[in-house]
Amino acid sequence: MDMAQIHRKVVETPLHCSHSVFYEVFRTEANLLPTVSPRNVKRIELVCPTTSWVDKVGSRKRVHFDEGGLESFNDEVVAIDREAHKITYRVLEGNLMMQLYHSFVATLEVKPGTAKWTIEFQKKNELCPDPDIYLQRLDSVSKDLDRYLSPKKD
């Protein structure tokens, strides 16, 4: 198997909330994610030179999946398409993730009724697992955010 090969995996999460509001949380208010999905996201910080939560190409964040910092990563926004409700992030460095993969890119595309995460990755060797755990986490965060944004039923 050629390790230089780029692999792709997708997870789609059904949405009940407004797709544009869902998208805007990722684009402008990612700092809400630890509150909305505390099981999955412990902390998010802006990384220099980024000074605003409003994403633009080149924006950088550090995301912590656990309290001890064992699983955390820095990402950078590499593309935004506001009309298509799409954002692409590239992982620049990560405690565990980048020990397994040469490259790791995640794209969120939000349409009415669905949030689709596509990850593209390049394994360092054939023993490295597929990043299913990250897809499951993205799906779980999407479900938590959908619940948070959906109209409350009495």
JSON list of C-alpha atoms in Angstrom, two decimals:
[
{"chain": "A", "resi": 1, "resn": "MET", "atom": "CA", "xyz": [0.00, 0.00, 0.00]},
{"chain": "A", "resi": 2, "resn": "ASP", "atom": "CA", "xyz": [1.34, 3.45, -0.95]},
{"chain": "A", "resi": 3, "resn": "MET", "atom": "CA", "xyz": [1.56, 5.57, 2.21]},
{"chain": "A", "resi": 4, "resn": "ALA", "atom": "CA", "xyz": [1.72, 8.74, 0.10]},
{"chain": "A", "resi": 5, "resn": "GLN", "atom": "CA", "xyz": [-1.90, 8.09, -0.80]},
{"chain": "A", "resi": 6, "resn": "ILE", "atom": "CA", "xyz": [-4.47, 10.56, 0.50]},
{"chain": "A", "resi": 7, "resn": "HIS", "atom": "CA", "xyz": [-7.36, 8.74, 2.17]},
{"chain": "A", "resi": 8, "resn": "ARG", "atom": "CA", "xyz": [-10.83, 10.20, 2.63]},
{"chain": "A", "resi": 9, "resn": "LYS", "atom": "CA", "xyz": [-13.59, 9.49, 5.13]},
{"chain": "A", "resi": 10, "resn": "VAL", "atom": "CA", "xyz": [-16.96, 11.18, 5.59]},
{"chain": "A", "resi": 11, "resn": "VAL", "atom": "CA", "xyz": [-19.51, 11.44, 8.37]},
{"chain": "A", "resi": 12, "resn": "GLU", "atom": "CA", "xyz": [-22.91, 13.07, 7.90]},
{"chain": "A", "resi": 13, "resn": "THR", "atom": "CA", "xyz": [-25.01, 14.20, 10.86]},
{"chain": "A", "resi": 14, "resn": "PRO", "atom": "CA", "xyz": [-28.72, 14.95, 10.47]},
{"chain": "A", "resi": 15, "resn": "LEU", "atom": "CA", "xyz": [-29.61, 18.48, 11.56]},
{"chain": "A", "resi": 16, "resn": "HIS", "atom": "CA", "xyz": [-32.89, 19.74, 12.98]},
{"chain": "A", "resi": 17, "resn": "CYS", "atom": "CA", "xyz": [-31.64, 23.29, 13.61]},
{"chain": "A", "resi": 18, "resn": "SER", "atom": "CA", "xyz": [-31.04, 26.04, 11.07]},
{"chain": "A", "resi": 19, "resn": "HIS", "atom": "CA", "xyz": [-28.12, 24.98, 8.88]},
{"chain": "A", "resi": 20, "resn": "SER", "atom": "CA", "xyz": [-26.91, 28.57, 8.52]},
{"chain": "A", "resi": 21, "resn": "VAL", "atom": "CA", "xyz": [-26.89, 29.14, 12.31]},
{"chain": "A", "resi": 22, "resn": "PHE", "atom": "CA", "xyz": [-25.03, 25.83, 12.78]},
{"chain": "A", "resi": 23, "resn": "TYR", "atom": "CA", "xyz": [-22.42, 26.92, 10.22]},
{"chain": "A", "resi": 24, "resn": "GLU", "atom": "CA", "xyz": [-22.06, 30.37, 11.80]},
{"chain": "A", "resi": 25, "resn": "VAL", "atom": "CA", "xyz": [-21.20, 28.83, 15.18]},
{"chain": "A", "resi": 26, "resn": "PHE", "atom": "CA", "xyz": [-18.19, 27.11, 13.61]},
{"chain": "A", "resi": 27, "resn": "ARG", "atom": "CA", "xyz": [-17.29, 30.21, 11.58]},
{"chain": "A", "resi": 28, "resn": "THR", "atom": "CA", "xyz": [-17.71, 32.88, 14.28]},
{"chain": "A", "resi": 29, "resn": "GLU", "atom": "CA", "xyz": [-18.27, 31.29, 17.71]},
{"chain": "A", "resi": 30, "resn": "ALA", "atom": "CA", "xyz": [-16.18, 28.12, 18.03]},
{"chain": "A", "resi": 31, "resn": "ASN", "atom": "CA", "xyz": [-15.47, 29.21, 21.61]},
{"chain": "A", "resi": 32, "resn": "LEU", "atom": "CA", "xyz": [-19.00, 27.92, 22.43]},
{"chain": "A", "resi": 33, "resn": "LEU", "atom": "CA", "xyz": [-18.07, 24.31, 21.63]},
{"chain": "A", "resi": 34, "resn": "PRO", "atom": "CA", "xyz": [-16.66, 23.43, 25.10]},
{"chain": "A", "resi": 35, "resn": "THR", "atom": "CA", "xyz": [-19.98, 24.59, 26.61]},
{"chain": "A", "resi": 36, "resn": "VAL", "atom": "CA", "xyz": [-22.12, 22.84, 24.00]},
{"chain": "A", "resi": 37, "resn": "SER", "atom": "CA", "xyz": [-20.13, 19.58, 23.80]},
{"chain": "A", "resi": 38, "resn": "PRO", "atom": "CA", "xyz": [-18.04, 19.30, 27.01]},
{"chain": "A", "resi": 39, "resn": "ARG", "atom": "CA", "xyz": [-17.53, 15.52, 26.59]},
{"chain": "A", "resi": 40, "resn": "ASN", "atom": "CA", "xyz": [-15.73, 16.15, 23.30]},
{"chain": "A", "resi": 41, "resn": "VAL", "atom": "CA", "xyz": [-14.13, 19.59, 23.51]},
{"chain": "A", "resi": 42, "resn": "LYS", "atom": "CA", "xyz": [-12.54, 20.65, 26.79]},
{"chain": "A", "resi": 43, "resn": "ARG", "atom": "CA", "xyz": [-11.03, 23.94, 25.65]},
{"chain": "A", "resi": 44, "resn": "ILE", "atom": "CA", "xyz": [-10.38, 26.04, 22.54]},
{"chain": "A", "resi": 45, "resn": "GLU", "atom": "CA", "xyz": [-7.84, 28.84, 22.40]},
{"chain": "A", "resi": 46, "resn": "LEU", "atom": "CA", "xyz": [-6.85, 31.32, 19.74]},
{"chain": "A", "resi": 47, "resn": "VAL", "atom": "CA", "xyz": [-3.27, 30.82, 18.53]},
{"chain": "A", "resi": 48, "resn": "CYS", "atom": "CA", "xyz": [-1.08, 33.79, 17.65]},
{"chain": "A", "resi": 49, "resn": "PRO", "atom": "CA", "xyz": [-1.45, 35.77, 15.41]},
{"chain": "A", "resi": 50, "resn": "THR", "atom": "CA", "xyz": [-5.23, 35.11, 15.48]},
{"chain": "A", "resi": 51, "resn": "THR", "atom": "CA", "xyz": [-7.10, 37.64, 17.64]},
{"chain": "A", "resi": 52, "resn": "SER", "atom": "CA", "xyz": [-10.77, 37.04, 16.74]},
{"chain": "A", "resi": 53, "resn": "TRP", "atom": "CA", "xyz": [-13.13, 34.08, 16.88]},
{"chain": "A", "resi": 54, "resn": "VAL", "atom": "CA", "xyz": [-14.45, 35.05, 13.44]},
{"chain": "A", "resi": 55, "resn": "ASP", "atom": "CA", "xyz": [-12.74, 32.64, 11.07]},
{"chain": "A", "resi": 56, "resn": "LYS", "atom": "CA", "xyz": [-10.88, 33.84, 8.03]},
{"chain": "A", "resi": 57, "resn": "VAL", "atom": "CA", "xyz": [-8.26, 32.07, 5.94]},
{"chain": "A", "resi": 58, "resn": "GLY", "atom": "CA", "xyz": [-5.17, 31.83, 8.15]},
{"chain": "A", "resi": 59, "resn": "SER", "atom": "CA", "xyz": [-7.08, 31.83, 11.47]},
{"chain": "A", "resi": 60, "resn": "ARG", "atom": "CA", "xyz": [-5.53, 29.44, 13.99]},
{"chain": "A", "resi": 61, "resn": "LYS", "atom": "CA", "xyz": [-6.89, 27.69, 17.07]},
{"chain": "A", "resi": 62, "resn": "ARG", "atom": "CA", "xyz": [-5.70, 25.12, 19.59]},
{"chain": "A", "resi": 63, "resn": "VAL", "atom": "CA", "xyz": [-8.35, 22.52, 20.44]},
{"chain": "A", "resi": 64, "resn": "HIS", "atom": "CA", "xyz": [-8.09, 20.34, 23.55]},
{"chain": "A", "resi": 65, "resn": "PHE", "atom": "CA", "xyz": [-10.02, 17.07, 23.63]},
{"chain": "A", "resi": 66, "resn": "ASP", "atom": "CA", "xyz": [-9.05, 16.19, 27.20]},
{"chain": "A", "resi": 67, "resn": "GLU", "atom": "CA", "xyz": [-8.14, 17.96, 30.43]},
{"chain": "A", "resi": 68, "resn": "GLY", "atom": "CA", "xyz": [-4.52, 16.83, 30.56]},
{"chain": "A", "resi": 69, "resn": "GLY", "atom": "CA", "xyz": [-3.62, 18.11, 27.10]},
{"chain": "A", "resi": 70, "resn": "LEU", "atom": "CA", "xyz": [-2.67, 14.63, 25.92]},
{"chain": "A", "resi": 71, "resn": "GLU", "atom": "CA", "xyz": [-4.96, 15.00, 22.91]},
{"chain": "A", "resi": 72, "resn": "SER", "atom": "CA", "xyz": [-4.82, 18.48, 21.47]},
{"chain": "A", "resi": 73, "resn": "PHE", "atom": "CA", "xyz": [-3.99, 20.03, 18.13]},
{"chain": "A", "resi": 74, "resn": "ASN", "atom": "CA", "xyz": [-3.48, 23.34, 16.33]},
{"chain": "A", "resi": 75, "resn": "ASP", "atom": "CA", "xyz": [-5.50, 23.95, 13.21]},
{"chain": "A", "resi": 76, "resn": "GLU", "atom": "CA", "xyz": [-5.58, 26.63, 10.56]},
{"chain": "A", "resi": 77, "resn": "VAL", "atom": "CA", "xyz": [-8.48, 27.69, 8.36]},
{"chain": "A", "resi": 78, "resn": "VAL", "atom": "CA", "xyz": [-7.37, 27.14, 4.76]},
{"chain": "A", "resi": 79, "resn": "ALA", "atom": "CA", "xyz": [-10.64, 27.84, 2.92]},
{"chain": "A", "resi": 80, "resn": "ILE", "atom": "CA", "xyz": [-14.04, 29.41, 3.61]},
{"chain": "A", "resi": 81, "resn": "ASP", "atom": "CA", "xyz": [-17.02, 29.44, 1.25]},
{"chain": "A", "resi": 82, "resn": "ARG", "atom": "CA", "xyz": [-19.79, 31.33, 3.01]},
{"chain": "A", "resi": 83, "resn": "GLU", "atom": "CA", "xyz": [-22.32, 30.78, 0.20]},
{"chain": "A", "resi": 84, "resn": "ALA", "atom": "CA", "xyz": [-21.80, 27.00, 0.33]},
{"chain": "A", "resi": 85, "resn": "HIS", "atom": "CA", "xyz": [-21.57, 27.03, 4.17]},
{"chain": "A", "resi": 86, "resn": "LYS", "atom": "CA", "xyz": [-18.19, 25.33, 3.98]},
{"chain": "A", "resi": 87, "resn": "ILE", "atom": "CA", "xyz": [-14.98, 25.66, 6.04]},
{"chain": "A", "resi": 88, "resn": "THR", "atom": "CA", "xyz": [-11.75, 23.70, 5.59]},
{"chain": "A", "resi": 89, "resn": "TYR", "atom": "CA", "xyz": [-9.24, 23.27, 8.43]},
{"chain": "A", "resi": 90, "resn": "ARG", "atom": "CA", "xyz": [-5.71, 21.86, 8.24]},
{"chain": "A", "resi": 91, "resn": "VAL", "atom": "CA", "xyz": [-4.10, 20.38, 11.34]},
{"chain": "A", "resi": 92, "resn": "LEU", "atom": "CA", "xyz": [-0.68, 21.96, 11.78]},
{"chain": "A", "resi": 93, "resn": "GLU", "atom": "CA", "xyz": [0.45, 20.04, 14.85]},
{"chain": "A", "resi": 94, "resn": "GLY", "atom": "CA", "xyz": [-1.07, 17.66, 17.34]},
{"chain": "A", "resi": 95, "resn": "ASN", "atom": "CA", "xyz": [0.09, 15.56, 20.28]},
{"chain": "A", "resi": 96, "resn": "LEU", "atom": "CA", "xyz": [-1.22, 12.23, 19.02]},
{"chain": "A", "resi": 97, "resn": "MET", "atom": "CA", "xyz": [-2.80, 12.97, 15.66]},
{"chain": "A", "resi": 98, "resn": "MET", "atom": "CA", "xyz": [0.34, 14.09, 13.88]},
{"chain": "A", "resi": 99, "resn": "GLN", "atom": "CA", "xyz": [2.31, 11.10, 15.20]},
{"chain": "A", "resi": 100, "resn": "LEU", "atom": "CA", "xyz": [0.02, 8.97, 13.02]},
{"chain": "A", "resi": 101, "resn": "TYR", "atom": "CA", "xyz": [-0.58, 11.15, 9.95]},
{"chain": "A", "resi": 102, "resn": "HIS", "atom": "CA", "xyz": [1.61, 13.21, 7.63]},
{"chain": "A", "resi": 103, "resn": "SER", "atom": "CA", "xyz": [-1.38, 15.41, 6.83]},
{"chain": "A", "resi": 104, "resn": "PHE", "atom": "CA", "xyz": [-4.89, 15.83, 8.20]},
{"chain": "A", "resi": 105, "resn": "VAL", "atom": "CA", "xyz": [-7.52, 18.13, 6.67]},
{"chain": "A", "resi": 106, "resn": "ALA", "atom": "CA", "xyz": [-11.15, 18.42, 7.80]},
{"chain": "A", "resi": 107, "resn": "THR", "atom": "CA", "xyz": [-13.89, 20.13, 5.81]},
{"chain": "A", "resi": 108, "resn": "LEU", "atom": "CA", "xyz": [-17.29, 21.02, 7.23]},
{"chain": "A", "resi": 109, "resn": "GLU", "atom": "CA", "xyz": [-20.10, 21.51, 4.72]},
{"chain": "A", "resi": 110, "resn": "VAL", "atom": "CA", "xyz": [-23.53, 22.39, 6.09]},
{"chain": "A", "resi": 111, "resn": "LYS", "atom": "CA", "xyz": [-26.73, 22.07, 4.06]},
{"chain": "A", "resi": 112, "resn": "PRO", "atom": "CA", "xyz": [-30.37, 22.12, 5.12]},
{"chain": "A", "resi": 113, "resn": "GLY", "atom": "CA", "xyz": [-30.85, 18.98, 7.21]},
{"chain": "A", "resi": 114, "resn": "THR", "atom": "CA", "xyz": [-27.23, 17.80, 7.32]},
{"chain": "A", "resi": 115, "resn": "ALA", "atom": "CA", "xyz": [-23.71, 18.62, 8.49]},
{"chain": "A", "resi": 116, "resn": "LYS", "atom": "CA", "xyz": [-21.05, 16.75, 6.54]},
{"chain": "A", "resi": 117, "resn": "TRP", "atom": "CA", "xyz": [-17.46, 16.41, 7.76]},
{"chain": "A", "resi": 118, "resn": "THR", "atom": "CA", "xyz": [-14.93, 15.12, 5.22]},
{"chain": "A", "resi": 119, "resn": "ILE", "atom": "CA", "xyz": [-11.47, 14.27, 6.46]},
{"chain": "A", "resi": 120, "resn": "GLU", "atom": "CA", "xyz": [-8.51, 13.70, 4.17]},
{"chain": "A", "resi": 121, "resn": "PHE", "atom": "CA", "xyz": [-5.42, 12.19, 5.70]},
{"chain": "A", "resi": 122, "resn": "GLN", "atom": "CA", "xyz": [-2.10, 10.64, 4.82]},
{"chain": "A", "resi": 123, "resn": "LYS", "atom": "CA", "xyz": [-0.90, 7.85, 7.12]},
{"chain": "A", "resi": 124, "resn": "LYS", "atom": "CA", "xyz": [2.73, 7.74, 8.23]},
{"chain": "A", "resi": 125, "resn": "ASN", "atom": "CA", "xyz": [2.76, 3.95, 7.77]},
{"chain": "A", "resi": 126, "resn": "GLU", "atom": "CA", "xyz": [0.40, 1.04, 7.14]},
{"chain": "A", "resi": 127, "resn": "LEU", "atom": "CA", "xyz": [0.12, 0.27, 10.87]},
{"chain": "A", "resi": 128, "resn": "CYS", "atom": "CA", "xyz": [-1.50, 3.62, 11.58]},
{"chain": "A", "resi": 129, "resn": "PRO", "atom": "CA", "xyz": [-5.24, 3.30, 12.14]},
{"chain": "A", "resi": 130, "resn": "ASP", "atom": "CA", "xyz": [-7.86, 5.14, 10.13]},
{"chain": "A", "resi": 131, "resn": "PRO", "atom": "CA", "xyz": [-8.93, 8.23, 12.10]},
{"chain": "A", "resi": 132, "resn": "ASP", "atom": "CA", "xyz": [-12.40, 6.87, 12.89]},
{"chain": "A", "resi": 133, "resn": "ILE", "atom": "CA", "xyz": [-12.18, 8.18, 16.46]},
{"chain": "A", "resi": 134, "resn": "TYR", "atom": "CA", "xyz": [-11.91, 11.74, 15.09]},
{"chain": "A", "resi": 135, "resn": "LEU", "atom": "CA", "xyz": [-14.89, 11.20, 12.78]},
{"chain": "A", "resi": 136, "resn": "GLN", "atom": "CA", "xyz": [-16.91, 9.91, 15.74]},
{"chain": "A", "resi": 137, "resn": "ARG", "atom": "CA", "xyz": [-15.91, 12.97, 17.76]},
{"chain": "A", "resi": 138, "resn": "LEU", "atom": "CA", "xyz": [-16.92, 15.35, 14.94]},
{"chain": "A", "resi": 139, "resn": "ASP", "atom": "CA", "xyz": [-20.26, 13.55, 14.63]},
{"chain": "A", "resi": 140, "resn": "SER", "atom": "CA", "xyz": [-20.81, 13.78, 18.40]},
{"chain": "A", "resi": 141, "resn": "VAL", "atom": "CA", "xyz": [-19.94, 17.51, 18.47]},
{"chain": "A", "resi": 142, "resn": "SER", "atom": "CA", "xyz": [-22.33, 18.08, 15.55]},
{"chain": "A", "resi": 143, "resn": "LYS", "atom": "CA", "xyz": [-25.13, 16.22, 17.35]},
{"chain": "A", "resi": 144, "resn": "ASP", "atom": "CA", "xyz": [-24.52, 18.20, 20.56]},
{"chain": "A", "resi": 145, "resn": "LEU", "atom": "CA", "xyz": [-24.53, 21.52, 18.69]},
{"chain": "A", "resi": 146, "resn": "ASP", "atom": "CA", "xyz": [-27.70, 20.55, 16.80]},
{"chain": "A", "resi": 147, "resn": "ARG", "atom": "CA", "xyz": [-29.43, 19.79, 20.13]},
{"chain": "A", "resi": 148, "resn": "TYR", "atom": "CA", "xyz": [-28.19, 23.08, 21.58]},
{"chain": "A", "resi": 149, "resn": "LEU", "atom": "CA", "xyz": [-29.47, 25.09, 18.60]},
{"chain": "A", "resi": 150, "resn": "SER", "atom": "CA", "xyz": [-32.75, 23.23, 18.01]},
{"chain": "A", "resi": 151, "resn": "PRO", "atom": "CA", "xyz": [-35.98, 24.74, 19.30]},
{"chain": "A", "resi": 152, "resn": "LYS", "atom": "CA", "xyz": [-36.75, 23.42, 22.76]},
{"chain": "A", "resi": 153, "resn": "LYS", "atom": "CA", "xyz": [-39.89, 21.34, 23.08]},
{"chain": "A", "resi": 154, "resn": "ASP", "atom": "CA", "xyz": [-42.11, 21.87, 26.11]}
]
